[in-house]
Coordinates of C-alpha atoms and ligand atoms in Angstrom, one line a residue:
M76 CA -12.1 -11.8 11.6
G77 CA -10.3 -13.3 8.6
L78 CA -8.0 -11.3 6.3
L79 CA -10.6 -11.2 3.5
S80 CA -13.4 -9.8 5.7
R81 CA -11.1 -7.2 7.1
L82 CA -10.1 -6.1 3.6
R83 CA -13.8 -6.0 2.7
E84 CA -14.6 -3.9 5.7
G85 CA -11.7 -1.5 4.9
L86 CA -12.9 -1.2 1.4
S87 CA -16.6 -1.1 2.1
R88 CA -17.0 2.7 1.5
T89 CA -15.5 2.2 -2.0
T90 CA -17.4 -1.0 -2.6
H91 CA -20.8 0.5 -1.8
Q92 CA -20.3 3.2 -4.4
I93 CA -18.9 0.9 -7.1
V94 CA -21.5 -1.9 -6.7
R95 CA -24.5 0.4 -6.7
R96 CA -23.4 2.3 -9.7
F97 CA -22.1 -0.7 -11.5
D98 CA -25.5 -2.3 -11.1
E99 CA -27.0 0.6 -13.0
I100 CA -24.4 0.3 -15.8
A101 CA -25.0 -3.5 -16.0
R102 CA -28.8 -2.9 -16.3
R103 CA -28.2 -0.3 -19.0
A104 CA -25.9 -2.7 -20.9
D105 CA -28.6 -5.4 -20.8
A106 CA -31.4 -3.0 -21.8
A107 CA -29.4 -1.7 -24.7
G108 CA -29.2 -5.1 -26.3
G109 CA -27.2 -7.3 -24.0
R110 CA -25.2 -10.0 -25.7
D111 CA -25.9 -8.9 -29.2
R112 CA -24.7 -5.3 -29.2
P113 CA -21.5 -3.6 -28.2
L114 CA -21.8 -1.1 -25.3
D115 CA -23.3 2.3 -26.3
A116 CA -21.5 5.6 -25.7
D117 CA -23.7 6.5 -22.7
T118 CA -22.9 3.3 -20.9
L119 CA -19.1 3.7 -21.6
D120 CA -19.4 7.3 -20.3
A121 CA -21.1 6.1 -17.1
L122 CA -18.4 3.5 -16.6
E123 CA -15.7 6.1 -17.1
E124 CA -17.3 8.4 -14.6
L125 CA -17.5 5.5 -12.1
L126 CA -13.9 4.5 -12.4
I127 CA -12.6 8.1 -12.2
S128 CA -14.7 8.8 -9.1
A129 CA -13.3 5.7 -7.5
D130 CA -9.8 7.2 -8.1
L131 CA -8.5 4.7 -10.6
G132 CA -6.8 7.7 -12.4
V133 CA -7.0 8.6 -16.0
S134 CA -4.6 6.1 -17.6
A135 CA -5.9 3.0 -15.7
T136 CA -9.4 4.1 -16.5
E137 CA -8.5 4.4 -20.2
R138 CA -7.0 1.0 -20.1
V139 CA -10.2 -0.6 -18.7
L140 CA -12.4 1.3 -21.1
S141 CA -10.4 0.2 -24.1
A142 CA -10.7 -3.4 -22.9
V143 CA -14.5 -3.2 -22.9
T144 CA -15.1 -1.0 -25.9
N145 CA -16.6 -3.0 -28.8
R146 CA -17.2 -6.0 -26.6
R147 CA -20.6 -7.7 -26.6
G148 CA -22.1 -9.3 -23.6
S149 CA -24.4 -9.1 -20.6
G150 CA -24.0 -6.8 -17.7
T151 CA -22.5 -9.7 -15.7
A152 CA -19.9 -10.4 -18.4
L153 CA -19.0 -6.7 -18.4
R154 CA -18.4 -6.8 -14.7
D155 CA -16.1 -9.8 -15.1
L156 CA -14.3 -8.1 -17.9
V157 CA -13.6 -5.0 -15.8
K158 CA -12.5 -7.1 -12.9
Q159 CA -10.2 -9.1 -15.1
E160 CA -8.6 -6.0 -16.6
I161 CA -8.0 -4.4 -13.2
R162 CA -6.5 -7.7 -12.0
S163 CA -4.1 -7.6 -15.0
V164 CA -2.9 -4.1 -13.9
F165 CA -1.7 -5.7 -10.7
D166 CA -0.4 -8.8 -12.3
A167 CA 1.8 -6.7 -14.6
V168 CA 3.8 -5.4 -11.6
G169 CA 3.8 -8.6 -9.5
D170 CA 3.2 -8.7 -5.8
A171 CA 6.0 -10.7 -4.5
A172 CA 8.4 -9.3 -1.9
P173 CA 12.1 -9.3 -2.9
A174 CA 14.0 -12.4 -1.6
S175 CA 13.2 -12.9 2.0
A176 CA 16.3 -14.1 3.8
G177 CA 19.6 -12.3 4.0
P178 CA 22.8 -14.3 3.2
A179 CA 24.3 -16.4 6.0
G180 CA 26.6 -14.4 8.2
A181 CA 29.5 -15.4 10.4
G182 CA 28.8 -18.6 12.3
G183 CA 25.9 -19.4 9.9
A184 CA 23.4 -17.1 11.6
P185 CA 21.2 -15.4 9.0
T186 CA 22.0 -11.7 8.6
P187 CA 19.0 -9.4 9.2
R188 CA 16.7 -8.4 6.4
I189 CA 16.5 -4.6 6.4
V190 CA 13.2 -2.8 5.5
L191 CA 13.2 1.0 5.2
V192 CA 9.7 2.6 5.6
V193 CA 9.6 6.0 4.0
G194 CA 7.0 8.6 3.2
V195 CA 5.7 12.1 3.9
N196 CA 4.8 12.8 7.6
G197 CA 1.2 12.1 8.4
T198 CA 0.8 9.3 5.8
G199 CA 0.9 6.6 8.5
K200 CA 4.5 5.6 8.5
T201 CA 5.1 5.1 12.2
T202 CA 1.8 3.3 12.6
T203 CA 2.7 1.1 9.7
V204 CA 6.1 0.1 11.2
G205 CA 4.2 -0.9 14.4
K206 CA 1.6 -2.9 12.6
L207 CA 4.3 -4.5 10.4
A208 CA 6.3 -5.6 13.4
H209 CA 3.1 -7.2 14.7
L210 CA 2.5 -8.9 11.4
C211 CA 6.0 -10.2 11.2
R212 CA 5.7 -11.7 14.7
E213 CA 2.5 -13.4 13.7
Q214 CA 4.4 -14.9 10.8
G215 CA 6.9 -16.3 13.3
Q216 CA 9.7 -13.8 12.6
R217 CA 11.6 -11.9 15.3
P218 CA 11.6 -8.3 14.1
L219 CA 13.4 -5.3 15.6
V220 CA 12.2 -1.8 15.0
C221 CA 14.5 1.2 14.5
A222 CA 13.4 4.7 15.3
A223 CA 15.4 6.7 12.7
D224 CA 13.0 9.7 12.6
T225 CA 15.3 11.5 14.9
F226 CA 13.9 15.0 14.1
R227 CA 10.6 14.3 15.8
A228 CA 10.8 13.2 19.4
A229 CA 7.1 12.5 19.3
A230 CA 7.6 10.0 16.5
V231 CA 10.2 8.1 18.5
E232 CA 7.9 8.0 21.5
Q233 CA 5.0 6.9 19.4
L234 CA 7.1 4.1 17.9
A235 CA 8.2 3.0 21.4
I236 CA 4.5 2.5 22.2
W237 CA 3.9 0.5 19.1
A238 CA 7.1 -1.6 19.7
E239 CA 5.8 -2.4 23.2
R240 CA 2.3 -3.3 22.0
A241 CA 3.8 -5.6 19.3
G242 CA 6.3 -7.0 21.8
V243 CA 9.4 -6.3 19.8
D244 CA 12.8 -4.7 20.5
L245 CA 13.3 -1.0 19.7
V246 CA 16.6 0.7 19.0
R247 CA 16.3 4.5 19.3
A248 CA 18.7 7.5 19.5
R249 CA 18.7 10.8 21.1
E250 CA 16.8 13.6 19.3
G251 CA 18.9 15.1 16.6
A252 CA 21.2 12.1 16.2
D253 CA 22.3 11.0 12.7
P254 CA 19.6 8.6 11.4
A255 CA 22.2 6.6 9.6
A256 CA 24.0 6.1 12.9
V257 CA 20.8 4.9 14.6
L258 CA 20.4 2.4 11.7
Y259 CA 23.9 1.2 12.2
D260 CA 23.2 0.6 15.9
A261 CA 20.0 -1.2 15.1
V262 CA 21.7 -3.5 12.6
A263 CA 24.4 -4.3 15.1
A264 CA 21.8 -5.1 17.8
A265 CA 19.8 -7.3 15.3
K266 CA 22.9 -9.2 14.5
A267 CA 23.8 -9.7 18.1
R268 CA 20.3 -10.7 19.2
G269 CA 19.4 -12.7 16.1
R270 CA 16.6 -10.4 15.1
S271 CA 15.2 -10.0 11.6
P272 CA 13.7 -8.1 9.9
V273 CA 15.0 -4.6 11.0
L274 CA 12.0 -2.3 10.4
V275 CA 13.2 1.3 10.1
D276 CA 10.9 4.3 10.6
T277 CA 12.4 7.2 8.7
A278 CA 11.8 11.0 8.7
G279 CA 9.4 12.5 6.2
R280 CA 9.8 16.3 6.2
L281 CA 8.9 17.6 2.8
H282 CA 10.1 21.2 3.2
T283 CA 13.8 20.1 3.3
R284 CA 13.4 17.6 0.5
V285 CA 17.0 17.7 -0.6
N286 CA 18.2 16.9 2.9
L287 CA 15.7 14.3 3.3
M288 CA 16.6 12.5 0.1
G289 CA 20.3 12.8 1.1
E290 CA 19.6 11.3 4.4
L291 CA 17.7 8.4 2.9
E292 CA 20.5 7.7 0.5
K293 CA 23.0 7.7 3.4
M294 CA 20.9 5.2 5.2
R295 CA 20.8 3.0 2.1
R296 CA 24.6 3.1 1.9
V297 CA 25.0 2.2 5.6
A298 CA 22.5 -0.7 5.2
A299 CA 24.3 -2.0 2.1
R300 CA 27.7 -1.8 3.9
E301 CA 26.4 -3.7 6.9
V302 CA 24.4 -6.4 5.2
S303 CA 25.0 -7.3 1.6
G304 CA 22.0 -6.8 -0.6
A305 CA 20.4 -4.4 1.9
P306 CA 18.1 -2.6 2.1
H307 CA 16.0 -5.5 1.0
E308 CA 12.8 -3.5 0.9
V309 CA 12.1 0.2 0.7
L310 CA 8.4 0.6 1.4
L311 CA 6.8 3.9 0.6
V312 CA 3.7 4.6 2.7
L313 CA 1.0 6.5 0.8
D314 CA -2.2 7.8 2.3
A315 CA -5.2 6.5 0.4
T316 CA -7.3 9.5 1.4
V317 CA -4.9 11.9 -0.4
G318 CA -5.8 10.3 -3.8
Q319 CA -4.0 11.2 -7.0
N320 CA -1.8 13.8 -5.2
G321 CA -0.1 10.9 -3.5
L322 CA 1.3 9.8 -6.8
V323 CA 3.2 13.1 -7.2
Q324 CA 4.7 12.6 -3.7
A325 CA 5.5 9.0 -4.6
R326 CA 7.6 10.0 -7.6
E327 CA 9.7 12.3 -5.5
F328 CA 10.7 9.4 -3.3
M329 CA 11.1 6.7 -6.0
G330 CA 14.4 7.9 -7.4
A331 CA 16.4 8.9 -4.4
A332 CA 15.0 6.4 -1.9
G333 CA 15.0 3.4 -4.3
V334 CA 11.4 2.5 -3.4
N335 CA 10.5 -1.1 -4.4
G336 CA 7.1 -1.5 -2.8
I337 CA 4.0 0.5 -1.6
V338 CA 2.1 0.4 1.6
L339 CA -1.4 2.0 1.1
A340 CA -2.5 3.3 4.5
K341 CA -6.0 4.4 5.5
L342 CA -7.9 2.4 2.9
D343 CA -10.7 2.3 5.4
G344 CA -11.0 6.1 5.4
T345 CA -11.9 6.6 1.8
A346 CA -14.6 5.9 -0.8
R347 CA -11.9 6.2 -3.4
G348 CA -10.1 3.0 -2.8
G349 CA -9.5 2.5 -6.5
I350 CA -6.3 4.6 -5.9
A351 CA -4.6 1.2 -5.5
V352 CA -5.1 0.5 -9.2
A353 CA -3.7 3.9 -10.1
I354 CA -0.7 3.3 -8.0
A355 CA 0.1 0.0 -9.5
H356 CA -0.6 1.2 -13.0
D357 CA 1.2 4.6 -12.9
L358 CA 4.1 3.9 -10.6
K359 CA 4.7 0.3 -11.8
L360 CA 5.3 -0.8 -8.2
P361 CA 3.6 -3.6 -6.3
I362 CA 1.4 -2.8 -3.4
R363 CA 2.8 -4.9 -0.6
Y364 CA 0.4 -4.1 2.3
V365 CA -2.7 -2.1 3.0
G366 CA -3.7 -0.3 6.2
V367 CA -7.4 -0.7 7.1
G368 CA -7.5 0.9 10.6
E369 CA -5.6 2.2 13.5
A370 CA -5.2 -1.1 15.5
L371 CA -2.2 -3.4 15.7
G372 CA -3.8 -6.0 13.5
D373 CA -5.0 -3.5 10.8
L374 CA -2.2 -4.1 8.2
L375 CA -2.9 -6.7 5.6
P376 CA -0.6 -8.3 3.0
F377 CA -2.0 -7.1 -0.3
S378 CA -3.6 -9.6 -2.6
A379 CA -4.8 -8.4 -6.0
A380 CA -7.3 -11.1 -6.4
E381 CA -8.9 -10.4 -3.0
Y382 CA -8.8 -6.7 -3.5
V383 CA -10.6 -6.9 -6.9
D384 CA -13.2 -9.3 -5.5
A385 CA -13.8 -7.1 -2.5
L386 CA -14.2 -4.0 -4.7
F387 CA -17.0 -5.6 -6.6
D388 CA -18.4 -7.8 -3.9
Q389 CA -22.2 -7.4 -4.3
E390 CA -23.1 -9.8 -1.5
W391 CA -20.9 -8.0 1.1
S392 CA -22.1 -4.6 0.0
R393 CA -25.8 -5.5 0.1
G394 CA -25.6 -7.4 3.4
N395 CA -24.1 -4.4 5.2
Ligands
LIG687 P1 3.6 9.4 10.1 O1 3.7 10.8 10.4 O2 3.7 9.1 8.6 O3 4.5 8.5 10.9 O4 2.0 9.0 10.4 P2 1.4 8.2 11.7 O5 1.8 6.8 11.7 O6 1.7 9.0 12.9 O7 -0.1 8.3 11.3 C1 -0.9 9.4 11.1 C2 -2.3 9.2 11.5 O8 -2.9 8.3 10.6 C3 -2.5 8.6 12.9 O9 -3.6 9.2 13.5 C4 -2.8 7.1 12.6 O10 -3.6 6.5 13.6 C5 -3.5 7.2 11.3 N1 -3.4 6.0 10.5 C6 -2.3 5.3 10.1 N2 -2.6 4.3 9.3 C7 -4.0 4.2 9.3 C8 -5.0 3.3 8.7 O11 -4.6 2.3 8.0 N3 -6.3 3.6 8.8 C9 -6.7 4.7 9.6 N4 -8.0 4.9 9.7 N5 -5.8 5.5 10.2 C10 -4.5 5.3 10.0

């Protein structure tokens, strides 16, 4: 299955809801006068309700509504306008990854790119690291994964299974070891073996937040000392099924961990997949990947254009 159809399938629960209700809104707009009259208050209310129920959040919803208020046009034109406005939310934060290659190291070998994967336990962090390793391999890279969630033996074991499935090297430490020391070992191994990127699974215990943030900061310092410009990416994994509450979690990580991109996991498990719009709008961070299932191949690079098309894709929704 192609990337686009996998995204559509992952979003299908959201799409079903949006398409069906949007059809009603479009009919209403046409019945109320179509091209010649601006949208009436009832139609705007219905649109607002739809966007909120899809989890776009209050401020992104307001932005879309203000773009369509006082506009004249058919139901189809309204759909295009809403899509265009949502697109522009993503365009405003960009979707490019930070520079991809590290600087040349001794002997001309490229130094590894370091990617920290952070987030609250249960959001899908370890699974994401496994899937990301697979994706990097498919793109011709030679990743190495680092098990730095040293407080959960189960997480290390789980990551070992993913590393094996993805066919990549794993650097792990004993339970209770210092995560920054494990990261140091992983970077040394990556340099020696010519591996890049180093994908780091970190701990996510919320109840000791101060310690957790301190630990992440220490890992950032070690990464920067070992590879200039590192960590190149700090990806925060958010669980799409948690909805708006995930945004509160996100803010806690953004400062201390220096998050510069989002992975939105479990998009397949929600009918409120509009949360992607709220994240881009409210956090001003690009969504880099979306998780659409539990298998190795179920992590997709995020594309705003494809996402918006999939959300409103009538053909797909009706045909399924
Ligand atoms: P961590 O505690 O943050 O490392 O979370 P895990 O990686 O252990 O994932 C928690 C649960 O979410 C597991 O049962 C995963 O299989 C599941 N999961 C992770 N990503 C996805 C996804 O994109 N879709 C679905 N449906 N489940 C996912």
